[in-house]
Each structure stands twice: as C-alpha cells, then as structure tokens.
Coordinates of C-alpha atoms in Angstrom, one line a residue:
M10 CA -41.5 6.3 -24.3
A11 CA -41.5 3.5 -21.0
T12 CA -37.7 4.8 -19.8
A13 CA -39.0 9.0 -19.8
G14 CA -42.8 7.5 -17.8
A15 CA -39.6 6.0 -15.3
G16 CA -38.2 8.5 -15.1
Q17 CA -40.7 11.2 -14.5
A18 CA -41.8 8.7 -11.6
E19 CA -39.1 8.5 -9.8
A20 CA -38.3 12.2 -10.1
D21 CA -41.7 12.6 -8.5
R22 CA -40.8 10.3 -6.4
G23 CA -37.9 12.2 -5.6
E24 CA -39.7 15.0 -5.0
K25 CA -42.5 14.0 -2.4
G26 CA -39.4 12.5 -0.5
G27 CA -38.1 16.0 -0.4
I28 CA -40.9 17.2 1.0
R29 CA -41.0 15.0 3.0
T30 CA -37.2 14.9 4.3
A31 CA -38.5 18.8 4.3
L32 CA -41.5 18.7 6.7
A33 CA -39.8 15.3 8.7
G34 CA -37.0 18.8 9.5
L35 CA -39.4 20.9 11.4
T36 CA -38.1 21.4 14.9
T37 CA -40.7 21.9 18.3
R38 CA -41.1 25.2 18.2
G39 CA -42.0 24.7 13.3
R40 CA -44.4 22.0 14.7
S41 CA -45.5 24.3 17.4
F42 CA -46.1 27.4 14.7
L43 CA -47.8 25.6 12.0
A44 CA -50.1 23.8 14.6
A45 CA -51.0 26.7 15.8
G46 CA -51.4 28.2 12.0
V47 CA -54.5 26.1 11.8
A48 CA -55.8 26.2 13.9
A49 CA -56.5 30.2 13.6
A50 CA -57.9 28.9 10.3
I51 CA -59.8 27.4 11.8
C52 CA -60.7 28.9 14.3
S53 CA -61.6 32.4 12.1
Y54 CA -63.7 29.9 9.7
V55 CA -65.8 28.8 11.8
L56 CA -65.7 32.8 14.1
G57 CA -66.2 34.3 10.6
Q58 CA -62.4 36.6 11.7
S59 CA -60.5 37.3 8.5
D60 CA -57.8 39.1 10.9
L61 CA -57.7 35.8 12.5
L62 CA -57.1 33.9 9.4
R63 CA -54.2 35.9 8.2
V64 CA -52.3 35.2 11.5
G65 CA -53.5 32.2 11.3
L66 CA -51.2 32.0 7.7
L67 CA -48.5 33.5 8.4
L68 CA -48.4 31.4 11.5
A69 CA -48.8 28.0 9.4
V70 CA -46.1 30.0 6.5
L71 CA -42.9 30.9 8.5
P72 CA -42.0 27.1 9.1
L73 CA -43.8 25.8 6.3
V74 CA -41.4 28.8 4.2
C75 CA -37.4 28.0 6.3
A76 CA -38.1 24.7 5.6
G77 CA -38.2 24.8 2.1
V78 CA -35.4 27.6 2.0
L79 CA -33.1 25.3 3.8
Y80 CA -34.2 21.7 1.9
R81 CA -32.4 23.4 -0.9
T82 CA -29.9 25.7 1.0
R83 CA -27.9 22.1 2.7
Y84 CA -27.2 21.1 -1.0
R85 CA -25.4 23.9 -1.6
V86 CA -23.1 23.6 0.6
A87 CA -19.0 22.0 0.4
G88 CA -17.6 20.0 2.5
S89 CA -13.9 18.9 2.6
R90 CA -11.3 17.2 4.4
R91 CA -7.2 17.5 4.7
L92 CA -5.0 15.3 6.7
S93 CA -1.5 16.3 8.3
P94 CA 0.2 13.9 8.0
A95 CA -2.5 10.9 6.4
R96 CA 0.7 8.6 7.7
V97 CA 1.6 8.8 11.9
P98 CA 3.9 6.4 13.9
A99 CA 1.8 5.1 16.8
G100 CA 1.4 7.2 19.2
S101 CA 2.0 9.8 17.7
E102 CA -1.0 13.3 16.2
A103 CA -2.5 14.4 13.4
R104 CA -4.7 16.7 12.5
V105 CA -7.9 17.1 10.7
H106 CA -8.6 20.1 8.9
L107 CA -12.2 20.5 7.9
R108 CA -13.5 23.2 5.2
M109 CA -17.5 24.0 3.8
D110 CA -17.7 26.3 1.1
N111 CA -21.3 28.0 1.0
V112 CA -21.6 28.1 -2.9
S113 CA -24.9 29.1 -2.4
R114 CA -26.0 33.1 -3.1
L115 CA -28.0 33.8 -0.3
P116 CA -26.0 32.4 3.7
T117 CA -27.0 30.0 6.1
G118 CA -27.5 30.3 8.8
L119 CA -26.2 27.9 12.8
L120 CA -23.7 24.9 10.9
M121 CA -23.5 22.4 13.2
L122 CA -20.6 20.1 11.1
Q123 CA -19.7 16.0 13.5
D124 CA -17.8 14.1 12.2
R125 CA -17.6 10.1 12.3
V126 CA -14.5 8.9 14.0
P127 CA -13.2 5.2 15.4
Y128 CA -13.1 4.9 18.9
V129 CA -9.8 4.7 19.9
L130 CA -8.8 8.1 17.6
G131 CA -10.6 10.1 20.7
P132 CA -14.4 11.4 20.7
R133 CA -15.7 12.1 18.1
P134 CA -15.6 15.7 17.1
R135 CA -17.8 19.2 16.9
F136 CA -18.7 22.2 16.0
V137 CA -20.3 24.6 15.5
L138 CA -20.6 27.6 12.5
D139 CA -21.9 30.9 12.5
R140 CA -24.0 32.1 9.4
V141 CA -21.6 31.4 6.8
E142 CA -22.0 34.0 3.8
A143 CA -22.4 33.9 -0.3
G144 CA -19.3 32.5 -1.2
G145 CA -18.0 32.4 2.0
R146 CA -15.6 29.3 3.8
R147 CA -14.7 27.6 7.5
E148 CA -12.6 26.2 8.5
V149 CA -12.1 24.1 11.6
S150 CA -9.7 21.7 12.4
Y151 CA -9.6 18.6 15.4
R152 CA -6.5 16.5 16.0
V153 CA -6.6 12.3 16.6
R154 CA -4.4 10.2 18.1
S155 CA -3.6 6.4 18.4
D156 CA -1.4 4.1 20.2
L157 CA -2.9 1.3 18.6
R158 CA -1.2 0.5 14.3
G159 CA -3.8 0.2 12.0
R160 CA -6.0 1.4 8.9
Y161 CA -8.6 4.3 10.3
P162 CA -11.0 5.7 7.9
L163 CA -12.2 9.4 9.0
G164 CA -16.1 10.4 7.7
P165 CA -18.2 10.6 6.6
L166 CA -18.6 14.5 7.4
Q167 CA -22.1 15.2 8.2
L168 CA -24.5 18.2 8.8
R169 CA -27.2 19.6 10.6
L170 CA -27.9 23.1 9.2
T171 CA -30.7 25.3 11.5
D172 CA -32.7 28.5 9.7
P173 CA -32.3 31.2 11.5
F174 CA -35.8 31.3 13.9
G175 CA -35.5 27.9 14.9
M176 CA -38.1 26.7 12.7
C177 CA -36.2 23.6 11.1
E178 CA -33.2 21.7 10.9
L179 CA -31.7 19.2 8.7
T180 CA -28.8 17.3 8.6
R181 CA -27.1 16.0 5.8
S182 CA -24.0 13.2 5.0
F183 CA -20.8 13.6 2.4
S184 CA -20.3 10.6 0.9
T185 CA -16.8 11.4 0.6
Y186 CA -14.5 9.7 3.6
D187 CA -10.1 9.4 4.2
T188 CA -8.1 6.9 5.9
L189 CA -5.5 7.1 8.9
T190 CA -2.7 5.1 8.7
V191 CA -1.0 4.2 11.7
I192 CA 2.5 3.3 11.9
P193 CA 4.2 1.3 14.1
R194 CA 6.7 3.2 15.9
V195 CA 10.6 3.0 14.7
E196 CA 13.5 3.3 17.2
P197 CA 16.6 5.1 15.0
L198 CA 19.5 2.6 15.1
A199 CA 23.2 3.1 15.8
P200 CA 25.2 2.7 12.3
V201 CA 26.8 -0.5 13.0
R202 CA 28.0 -3.4 11.2
L203 CA 26.3 -6.7 12.3
S204 CA 27.3 -7.9 9.0
G205 CA 30.8 -9.1 8.0
E206 CA 31.0 -11.7 6.2
A207 CA 30.9 -10.3 3.1
K208 CA 32.8 -6.9 1.2
G209 CA 30.9 -4.2 1.7
Y210 CA 28.2 -4.8 3.8
G211 CA 28.2 -2.1 6.4
D212 CA 28.0 0.3 3.7
G213 CA 25.6 -0.6 2.3
R214 CA 26.9 -1.4 -1.5
Q215 CA 29.6 -3.1 -3.2
R216 CA 31.9 -3.3 -6.2
S217 CA 31.7 -5.9 -9.1
L218 CA 32.0 -6.6 -12.0
A219 CA 29.5 -5.2 -15.5
L220 CA 29.1 -8.2 -17.5
A221 CA 29.1 -11.9 -15.8
G222 CA 32.1 -14.6 -15.9
E223 CA 35.5 -15.1 -15.2
D224 CA 36.6 -13.5 -19.0
D225 CA 35.7 -10.7 -18.1
V226 CA 38.1 -9.7 -15.8
I227 CA 40.0 -8.5 -17.9
P228 CA 40.5 -5.5 -20.5
R229 CA 37.4 -5.9 -23.6
G230 CA 37.8 -5.0 -27.4
Y231 CA 36.8 -2.0 -28.4
R232 CA 33.4 -0.7 -29.6
Y233 CA 32.3 1.3 -31.5
G234 CA 30.6 4.4 -29.2
D235 CA 32.8 3.2 -26.2
D236 CA 33.8 6.9 -24.4
L237 CA 38.3 7.5 -25.4
R238 CA 38.8 8.0 -21.7
R239 CA 38.5 4.2 -20.6
V240 CA 40.4 3.1 -23.9
H241 CA 43.9 0.8 -21.7
W242 CA 46.5 1.9 -22.8
R243 CA 48.6 -1.3 -21.5
S244 CA 46.8 -4.4 -23.2
T245 CA 46.0 -2.6 -25.9
A246 CA 49.5 -2.3 -26.1
R247 CA 49.9 -5.9 -25.9
Y248 CA 47.5 -7.0 -27.7
G249 CA 47.7 -5.3 -30.9
E250 CA 44.5 -3.3 -31.3
L251 CA 42.0 -0.9 -28.5
M252 CA 41.0 -2.3 -25.8
V253 CA 39.0 -0.6 -23.4
R254 CA 38.5 -1.0 -19.5
R255 CA 35.9 -2.9 -18.1
E256 CA 33.4 -0.4 -15.8
E257 CA 31.8 -1.1 -12.9
Q258 CA 28.6 -0.5 -11.2
P259 CA 27.6 -1.0 -7.7
Q260 CA 25.2 -3.7 -5.9
R261 CA 23.6 -2.9 -3.4
A262 CA 24.6 -5.5 -0.7
R263 CA 21.1 -7.3 1.0
C264 CA 19.4 -7.2 3.8
T265 CA 16.2 -9.8 4.5
V266 CA 14.2 -8.6 7.6
L267 CA 12.1 -11.8 8.5
L268 CA 9.0 -11.0 10.5
D269 CA 7.2 -13.8 13.1
T270 CA 4.2 -14.0 12.9
R271 CA 1.9 -16.6 14.3
G272 CA -0.9 -16.1 16.6
I273 CA 0.7 -19.1 18.9
A274 CA 4.7 -17.5 19.6
Y275 CA 2.7 -14.7 21.5
E276 CA 0.8 -13.9 23.9
G277 CA -1.7 -10.7 25.2
A278 CA -2.6 -8.0 23.3
G279 CA -2.3 -4.1 23.0
P280 CA 0.6 -1.6 22.4
D281 CA 3.1 -3.1 24.9
S282 CA 3.0 -6.3 23.0
A283 CA 5.9 -9.0 22.2
F284 CA 4.2 -8.8 19.1
E285 CA 4.1 -5.2 18.5
W286 CA 7.1 -4.7 19.8
A287 CA 8.4 -7.7 17.6
V288 CA 6.8 -5.4 14.5
S289 CA 8.3 -2.1 16.0
G290 CA 11.7 -3.4 15.3
A291 CA 11.2 -4.8 11.7
A292 CA 11.0 -1.4 10.6
S293 CA 13.3 0.1 12.9
V294 CA 16.0 -2.6 11.2
L295 CA 13.8 -2.1 7.6
V296 CA 14.0 1.9 7.5
H297 CA 17.9 2.3 9.2
M298 CA 18.2 -0.5 6.9
L299 CA 17.3 1.8 4.0
E300 CA 18.8 4.8 4.6
R301 CA 22.5 3.1 4.8
G302 CA 21.7 1.9 0.7
Y303 CA 20.6 -1.8 1.0
S304 CA 18.5 -3.6 -0.4
V305 CA 15.8 -4.5 2.1
R306 CA 12.9 -7.5 1.3
L307 CA 9.8 -8.2 4.3
L308 CA 9.0 -11.6 4.7
T309 CA 6.9 -13.6 7.9
D310 CA 6.4 -17.1 8.6
T311 CA 4.0 -17.2 5.8
G312 CA 6.3 -16.5 3.1
N313 CA 4.6 -13.4 1.9
A314 CA 6.3 -10.2 1.0
V315 CA 5.8 -6.9 0.6
P316 CA 3.2 -6.6 -2.4
G317 CA 5.1 -4.3 -5.0
E318 CA 8.5 -5.4 -4.0
G319 CA 11.0 -6.8 -6.4
G320 CA 13.2 -10.1 -6.4
D321 CA 15.6 -7.9 -4.3
G322 CA 13.8 -5.9 -2.9
F323 CA 13.1 -2.8 -2.3
A324 CA 16.1 -0.6 -3.2
G325 CA 17.9 1.8 -0.9
A326 CA 19.8 5.6 -1.5
S327 CA 17.3 6.2 -3.9
Q328 CA 14.5 8.2 -5.1
E329 CA 12.2 5.7 -4.5
S330 CA 13.2 4.3 -1.4
A331 CA 11.1 7.3 0.4
D332 CA 8.3 5.2 -1.6
A333 CA 9.4 1.6 -0.3
A334 CA 9.6 2.6 3.5
G335 CA 6.4 3.7 2.7
L336 CA 4.7 0.7 1.0
M337 CA 6.5 -1.4 3.8
M338 CA 4.9 1.0 7.0
D339 CA 1.5 0.6 5.2
T340 CA 2.2 -3.3 5.2
L341 CA 3.7 -3.8 8.9
A342 CA 0.4 -1.1 9.7
V343 CA -1.8 -4.0 9.6
I344 CA -0.2 -7.2 9.5
D345 CA -1.7 -9.2 12.4
H346 CA -1.4 -12.6 13.7
S347 CA -1.2 -15.9 11.3
D348 CA -2.6 -19.3 12.0
G349 CA 0.5 -20.6 11.0
A350 CA 2.2 -23.1 12.7
G351 CA 6.1 -23.0 11.3
L352 CA 8.3 -21.2 9.9
S353 CA 9.0 -23.9 6.8
R354 CA 7.2 -20.7 4.4
A355 CA 10.0 -19.1 5.6
Y356 CA 12.8 -20.9 4.8
D357 CA 11.4 -22.2 1.2
V358 CA 11.7 -18.7 0.3
L359 CA 15.4 -17.9 1.7
R360 CA 16.8 -21.0 0.0
G361 CA 16.3 -20.2 -2.8
G362 CA 19.7 -18.1 -2.8
N363 CA 22.1 -16.1 -0.6
E364 CA 20.2 -13.3 1.2
G365 CA 22.3 -10.8 2.4
L366 CA 22.1 -9.7 6.5
L367 CA 19.1 -11.8 8.4
V368 CA 17.6 -9.8 11.2
A369 CA 14.9 -11.9 12.3
F370 CA 11.8 -11.1 15.2
L371 CA 10.9 -14.2 16.1
G372 CA 8.4 -15.4 19.5
D373 CA 8.1 -18.8 21.5
L374 CA 10.0 -21.4 19.5
D375 CA 10.9 -24.5 20.1
G376 CA 13.0 -27.9 18.7
D377 CA 11.3 -28.0 15.0
Q378 CA 11.2 -24.7 14.5
A379 CA 15.2 -24.4 16.3
A380 CA 16.2 -26.2 14.2
V381 CA 14.5 -25.0 10.8
L382 CA 16.5 -21.7 11.7
G383 CA 19.5 -23.0 11.8
R384 CA 19.6 -24.1 8.4
M385 CA 18.0 -21.3 7.4
R386 CA 21.2 -18.7 8.4
Q387 CA 23.5 -22.0 5.8
R388 CA 21.8 -18.8 3.4
S389 CA 22.8 -15.9 5.2
P390 CA 26.7 -14.7 5.3
G391 CA 24.7 -13.0 8.8
A392 CA 22.4 -13.6 10.8
V393 CA 21.1 -11.8 13.5
A394 CA 17.7 -13.0 15.9
F395 CA 15.6 -11.0 18.5
V396 CA 13.8 -14.0 20.4
L397 CA 10.9 -12.6 22.4
D398 CA 9.7 -15.3 25.9
S399 CA 6.1 -13.6 25.7
G400 CA 5.6 -16.0 28.6
S401 CA 8.3 -13.0 30.0
W402 CA 5.7 -9.9 28.3
V403 CA 2.2 -10.5 30.8
R404 CA 3.6 -12.3 33.9
E405 CA 6.7 -11.9 35.9
P406 CA 8.8 -14.4 35.2
S407 CA 8.8 -15.9 38.7
D408 CA 5.7 -16.9 37.5
V409 CA 6.7 -18.9 34.3
P410 CA 8.5 -21.7 35.9
G411 CA 10.9 -23.4 33.1
A412 CA 10.2 -20.4 30.8
L413 CA 13.6 -19.1 30.8
D414 CA 15.6 -22.1 31.2
G415 CA 13.4 -23.3 27.9
S416 CA 14.3 -19.8 25.6
G417 CA 17.7 -20.5 27.0
E418 CA 18.0 -23.9 25.0
R419 CA 16.7 -22.2 22.2
L420 CA 19.3 -19.4 22.3
R421 CA 22.0 -22.0 22.5
M422 CA 20.1 -23.7 19.4
L423 CA 20.3 -20.8 17.6
R424 CA 24.2 -19.1 18.5
E425 CA 25.5 -23.0 18.6
A426 CA 24.2 -22.4 14.1
G427 CA 25.8 -19.4 13.4
W428 CA 22.6 -16.9 14.2
T429 CA 23.4 -13.4 16.9
A430 CA 20.6 -14.9 18.8
L431 CA 19.7 -12.0 21.5
R432 CA 16.4 -12.5 24.2
V433 CA 14.8 -9.5 23.8
P434 CA 13.6 -8.6 28.3
R435 CA 9.9 -7.2 28.4
G436 CA 10.6 -3.3 27.9
A437 CA 13.4 -3.4 26.1
S438 CA 16.0 -0.8 23.5
M439 CA 15.9 -1.6 19.8
D440 CA 18.4 0.1 19.7
E441 CA 20.3 -0.8 23.4
L442 CA 19.7 -4.1 21.6
W443 CA 21.0 -3.1 18.1
R444 CA 24.5 -2.2 19.8
Q445 CA 24.4 -5.6 22.1
A446 CA 24.0 -7.7 18.8
D447 CA 27.1 -6.0 17.0
Q448 CA 29.0 -6.1 20.3
V449 CA 27.6 -9.9 20.7
R450 CA 29.2 -10.7 17.4
R451 CA 31.8 -8.8 17.5
G452 CA 33.1 -10.8 20.9
V453 CA 32.7 -14.3 18.8
A454 CA 35.0 -12.9 15.4
A455 CA 37.8 -12.0 18.2
A456 CA 37.2 -15.3 20.0
S457 CA 36.9 -17.5 16.5
G458 CA 40.3 -15.4 15.1
G459 CA 37.6 -13.8 12.9
E460 CA 37.6 -9.5 11.9
G461 CA 36.3 -7.5 13.1
P462 CA 34.4 -4.7 11.5
R463 CA 36.3 -1.2 11.4

C-alpha cells in the first residue's frame, strides 16, 4: 500500500509539473489573451453583461487549449540522427542527417529544430519546419568540419513546437546523442622497401616452417588424413615408408610504429604543430603497412599499445584489416601528450624480441634518450626515425640559435647507432620524407657493400 501511494503521489506531481510546464510555455500573445479573458469575465460580473462573459471565456480558454494540445503533441514527435560518415579525417566534412516523425493522429504546428554541436565543428544548426501531417516525416541535414582531431558529441537534439495561433511554445530535448570521430590526416605513401635486411620484408610476408625446429626440414611420415598429393616419393623410396612434404604457411612481416608523445618534447599547439604532424605521420605509416600485409603495432613512449591489439600487432591484408585500421585511427584521434620524460618504457616493451621494421616519430631529444634509441635499434633489423625539432616549427631557425646544432648532434648519434634518421622541417610532406628515407638507406647499403632492395 505504501508503494502504491508513493507512485500515485509521484504521478500527481508529474501531472502538476506538466500543467506548470504547459502554462510556462505561453507566449506573450497567449498571456495577453488569457489576461484579456480574465478581465472580460470580471467586467461581465461587475456590469452584469452575460455576452461579455462569453467573450471572456473564449479569450481565456483558447491559449489554455493550445497549451494542453501542444504539451501532448510534443511527446508524439520522434527524432533521429545519422552521421555520414561517423569517422572523418581532420579537415574533411561530415554530413549530419536529422529526421522528425509525427507519430500522432494530429498534424503539428511550426517546428523549430536545434542541434547542439561543439564550437570547433561550426555554428549551431537551426531549422524551421512547416506543419507536419499526421504520420508524416521531415528530413534536414547540415555539415560539420574540424581541423582538430578528436571525438565530438553531437546532441542532444532540441525541438521547439508552436501552435498555429502562436499562443504557446514548448521545447523538448531528446536524450540520445552521437559521436563524430575526427581522425588524423593520412597521406598515401610510396611502396618502398625500407627494411631490406630481413627476407620477405617489403613484400609484406615471408615463408616459414609449419612446425618449429630444425628437424622438421625433412619430410615427415604419413599420417592418417594427409592429402596423398603431398606424398614425397623420393623420400618414400629412401625410407621405405610413405613420407609427405611439410606444409608451408605465411608468416607476416612485422612493423612497430613508435610515437613519441612526451609533452616536454614538443612546442606549440594546433593543427599545424609538430605534434600533430607526428600523429598524422604515424597514422600514414600504420595504414600503409597494413595495406602491404604487415602485422602492425602502435607503441607510445609510455609503453602502451592500442586496446585489443595482439602480441604481434594487428594483421593486415585480411578481412579484419579495415577494423584494425579503424581501431588504430580511433586511438590516434584522442591521443595526447604524456607526462613522461623518457623512452625507457617503450624500450622495455621492444626488447622482448624481434620487432621487425621499427618506424619512430620523435620530438626533441637529449643525449640520454638518443642512447636509449640506440639500444632500441639492436632489437630491429631495420629502423627509421623522423625527428622533429619542435622549436623550428614555432619560430624561425634564426630565432633559435644552436637548436639545429643540437638536433644535428642527436641525428648523428642515431645514425651511428644504425638508424635511418631524418630531420623533419616545418610543413614537410610525409611521402617525400618516406622516399628520402629509402634513398638514404639505399646509399648506406651501397656504401657498406650491402645488397639494396630490388
């Protein structure tokens, strides 16, 4: 009984709250009509004029009826939103489609729509819709654009209804919202072969034994269920029993992309800053290597990788490669500066084994961090570093005396450790630097008498 009473009380309070909400939505015209009706009713009582009472009742009832009908109508209008697409590169536009459905048996009055969007996506869109018939729908759309990557909420959608007489205006806010993901810009890269030292790199994969161990090089004995087409007749004649050829399976070449996110390593902010270039460059390399069939891993200076990433990274050239690229892009869309001061955590992750090709995007380095990177190089058959002197991105080189000398010394240390290290000037093209890195590696291989890529 107590529960029922409480529910009835809440229902009464909700009903009273609805009446107050409807009356609070009266416009100046509606309030004027209501006041005029009350005044006419009082005058009719004082003067004894019954005809004036009828006029007063008409003036007073009209805004109240409009408010009541409009209050019930606002819960019979459904709204929905659709993003096309839901993930866009920075600087590109996305279109937002809004649809309003009138699910009541009565037509609506004038509808005014307003969608809440962050200021970085542009001005707040507003639309005015004419009368929507019973069971009808209206669709409108607007465009959003951001030069800054990130995840931006869209909504909630606000709907303002008015009656045909302009007596009342009520606002309804829908609870649902959507998220627009602005990912870093991705620049197409040339299909160069940067690793070269390991067989199969550059083609995206290599062949390996199906079973581990040196003893599995020779054909093995026949087992029930083996395909007879795999019978190795020469070994069968030699051993006097059926022998079958070993199976070969593809093993993906690996690539680790190291992104330096230390806050102390970068200066400036905004879409044209050095850090944003590094994030965009890392995204370009990740997508490029996935398309070439590499198992790709994203690593930061904090030692963190992409959530859901396997031990060997995300596999490319498969049905899941698009999902893997999307997950990495979503991670890069919200990545920010870290509070770390060094690259030791990333080194601890990399020294677990052969990481394949290592591509690093680095900010300002000191001698200690250059030494850590030198030890990282020993864990990879090929390593390419793109070093950004963030001071030259916010000031002219002449305004930062000695900055280029310091970065040049760090580049020399990396090159002596075996890195293919390049300085990234302000506004550089990632594709041009990618080609330049291949040319530098070719030159080093030729000077050392090594075999360059074909």
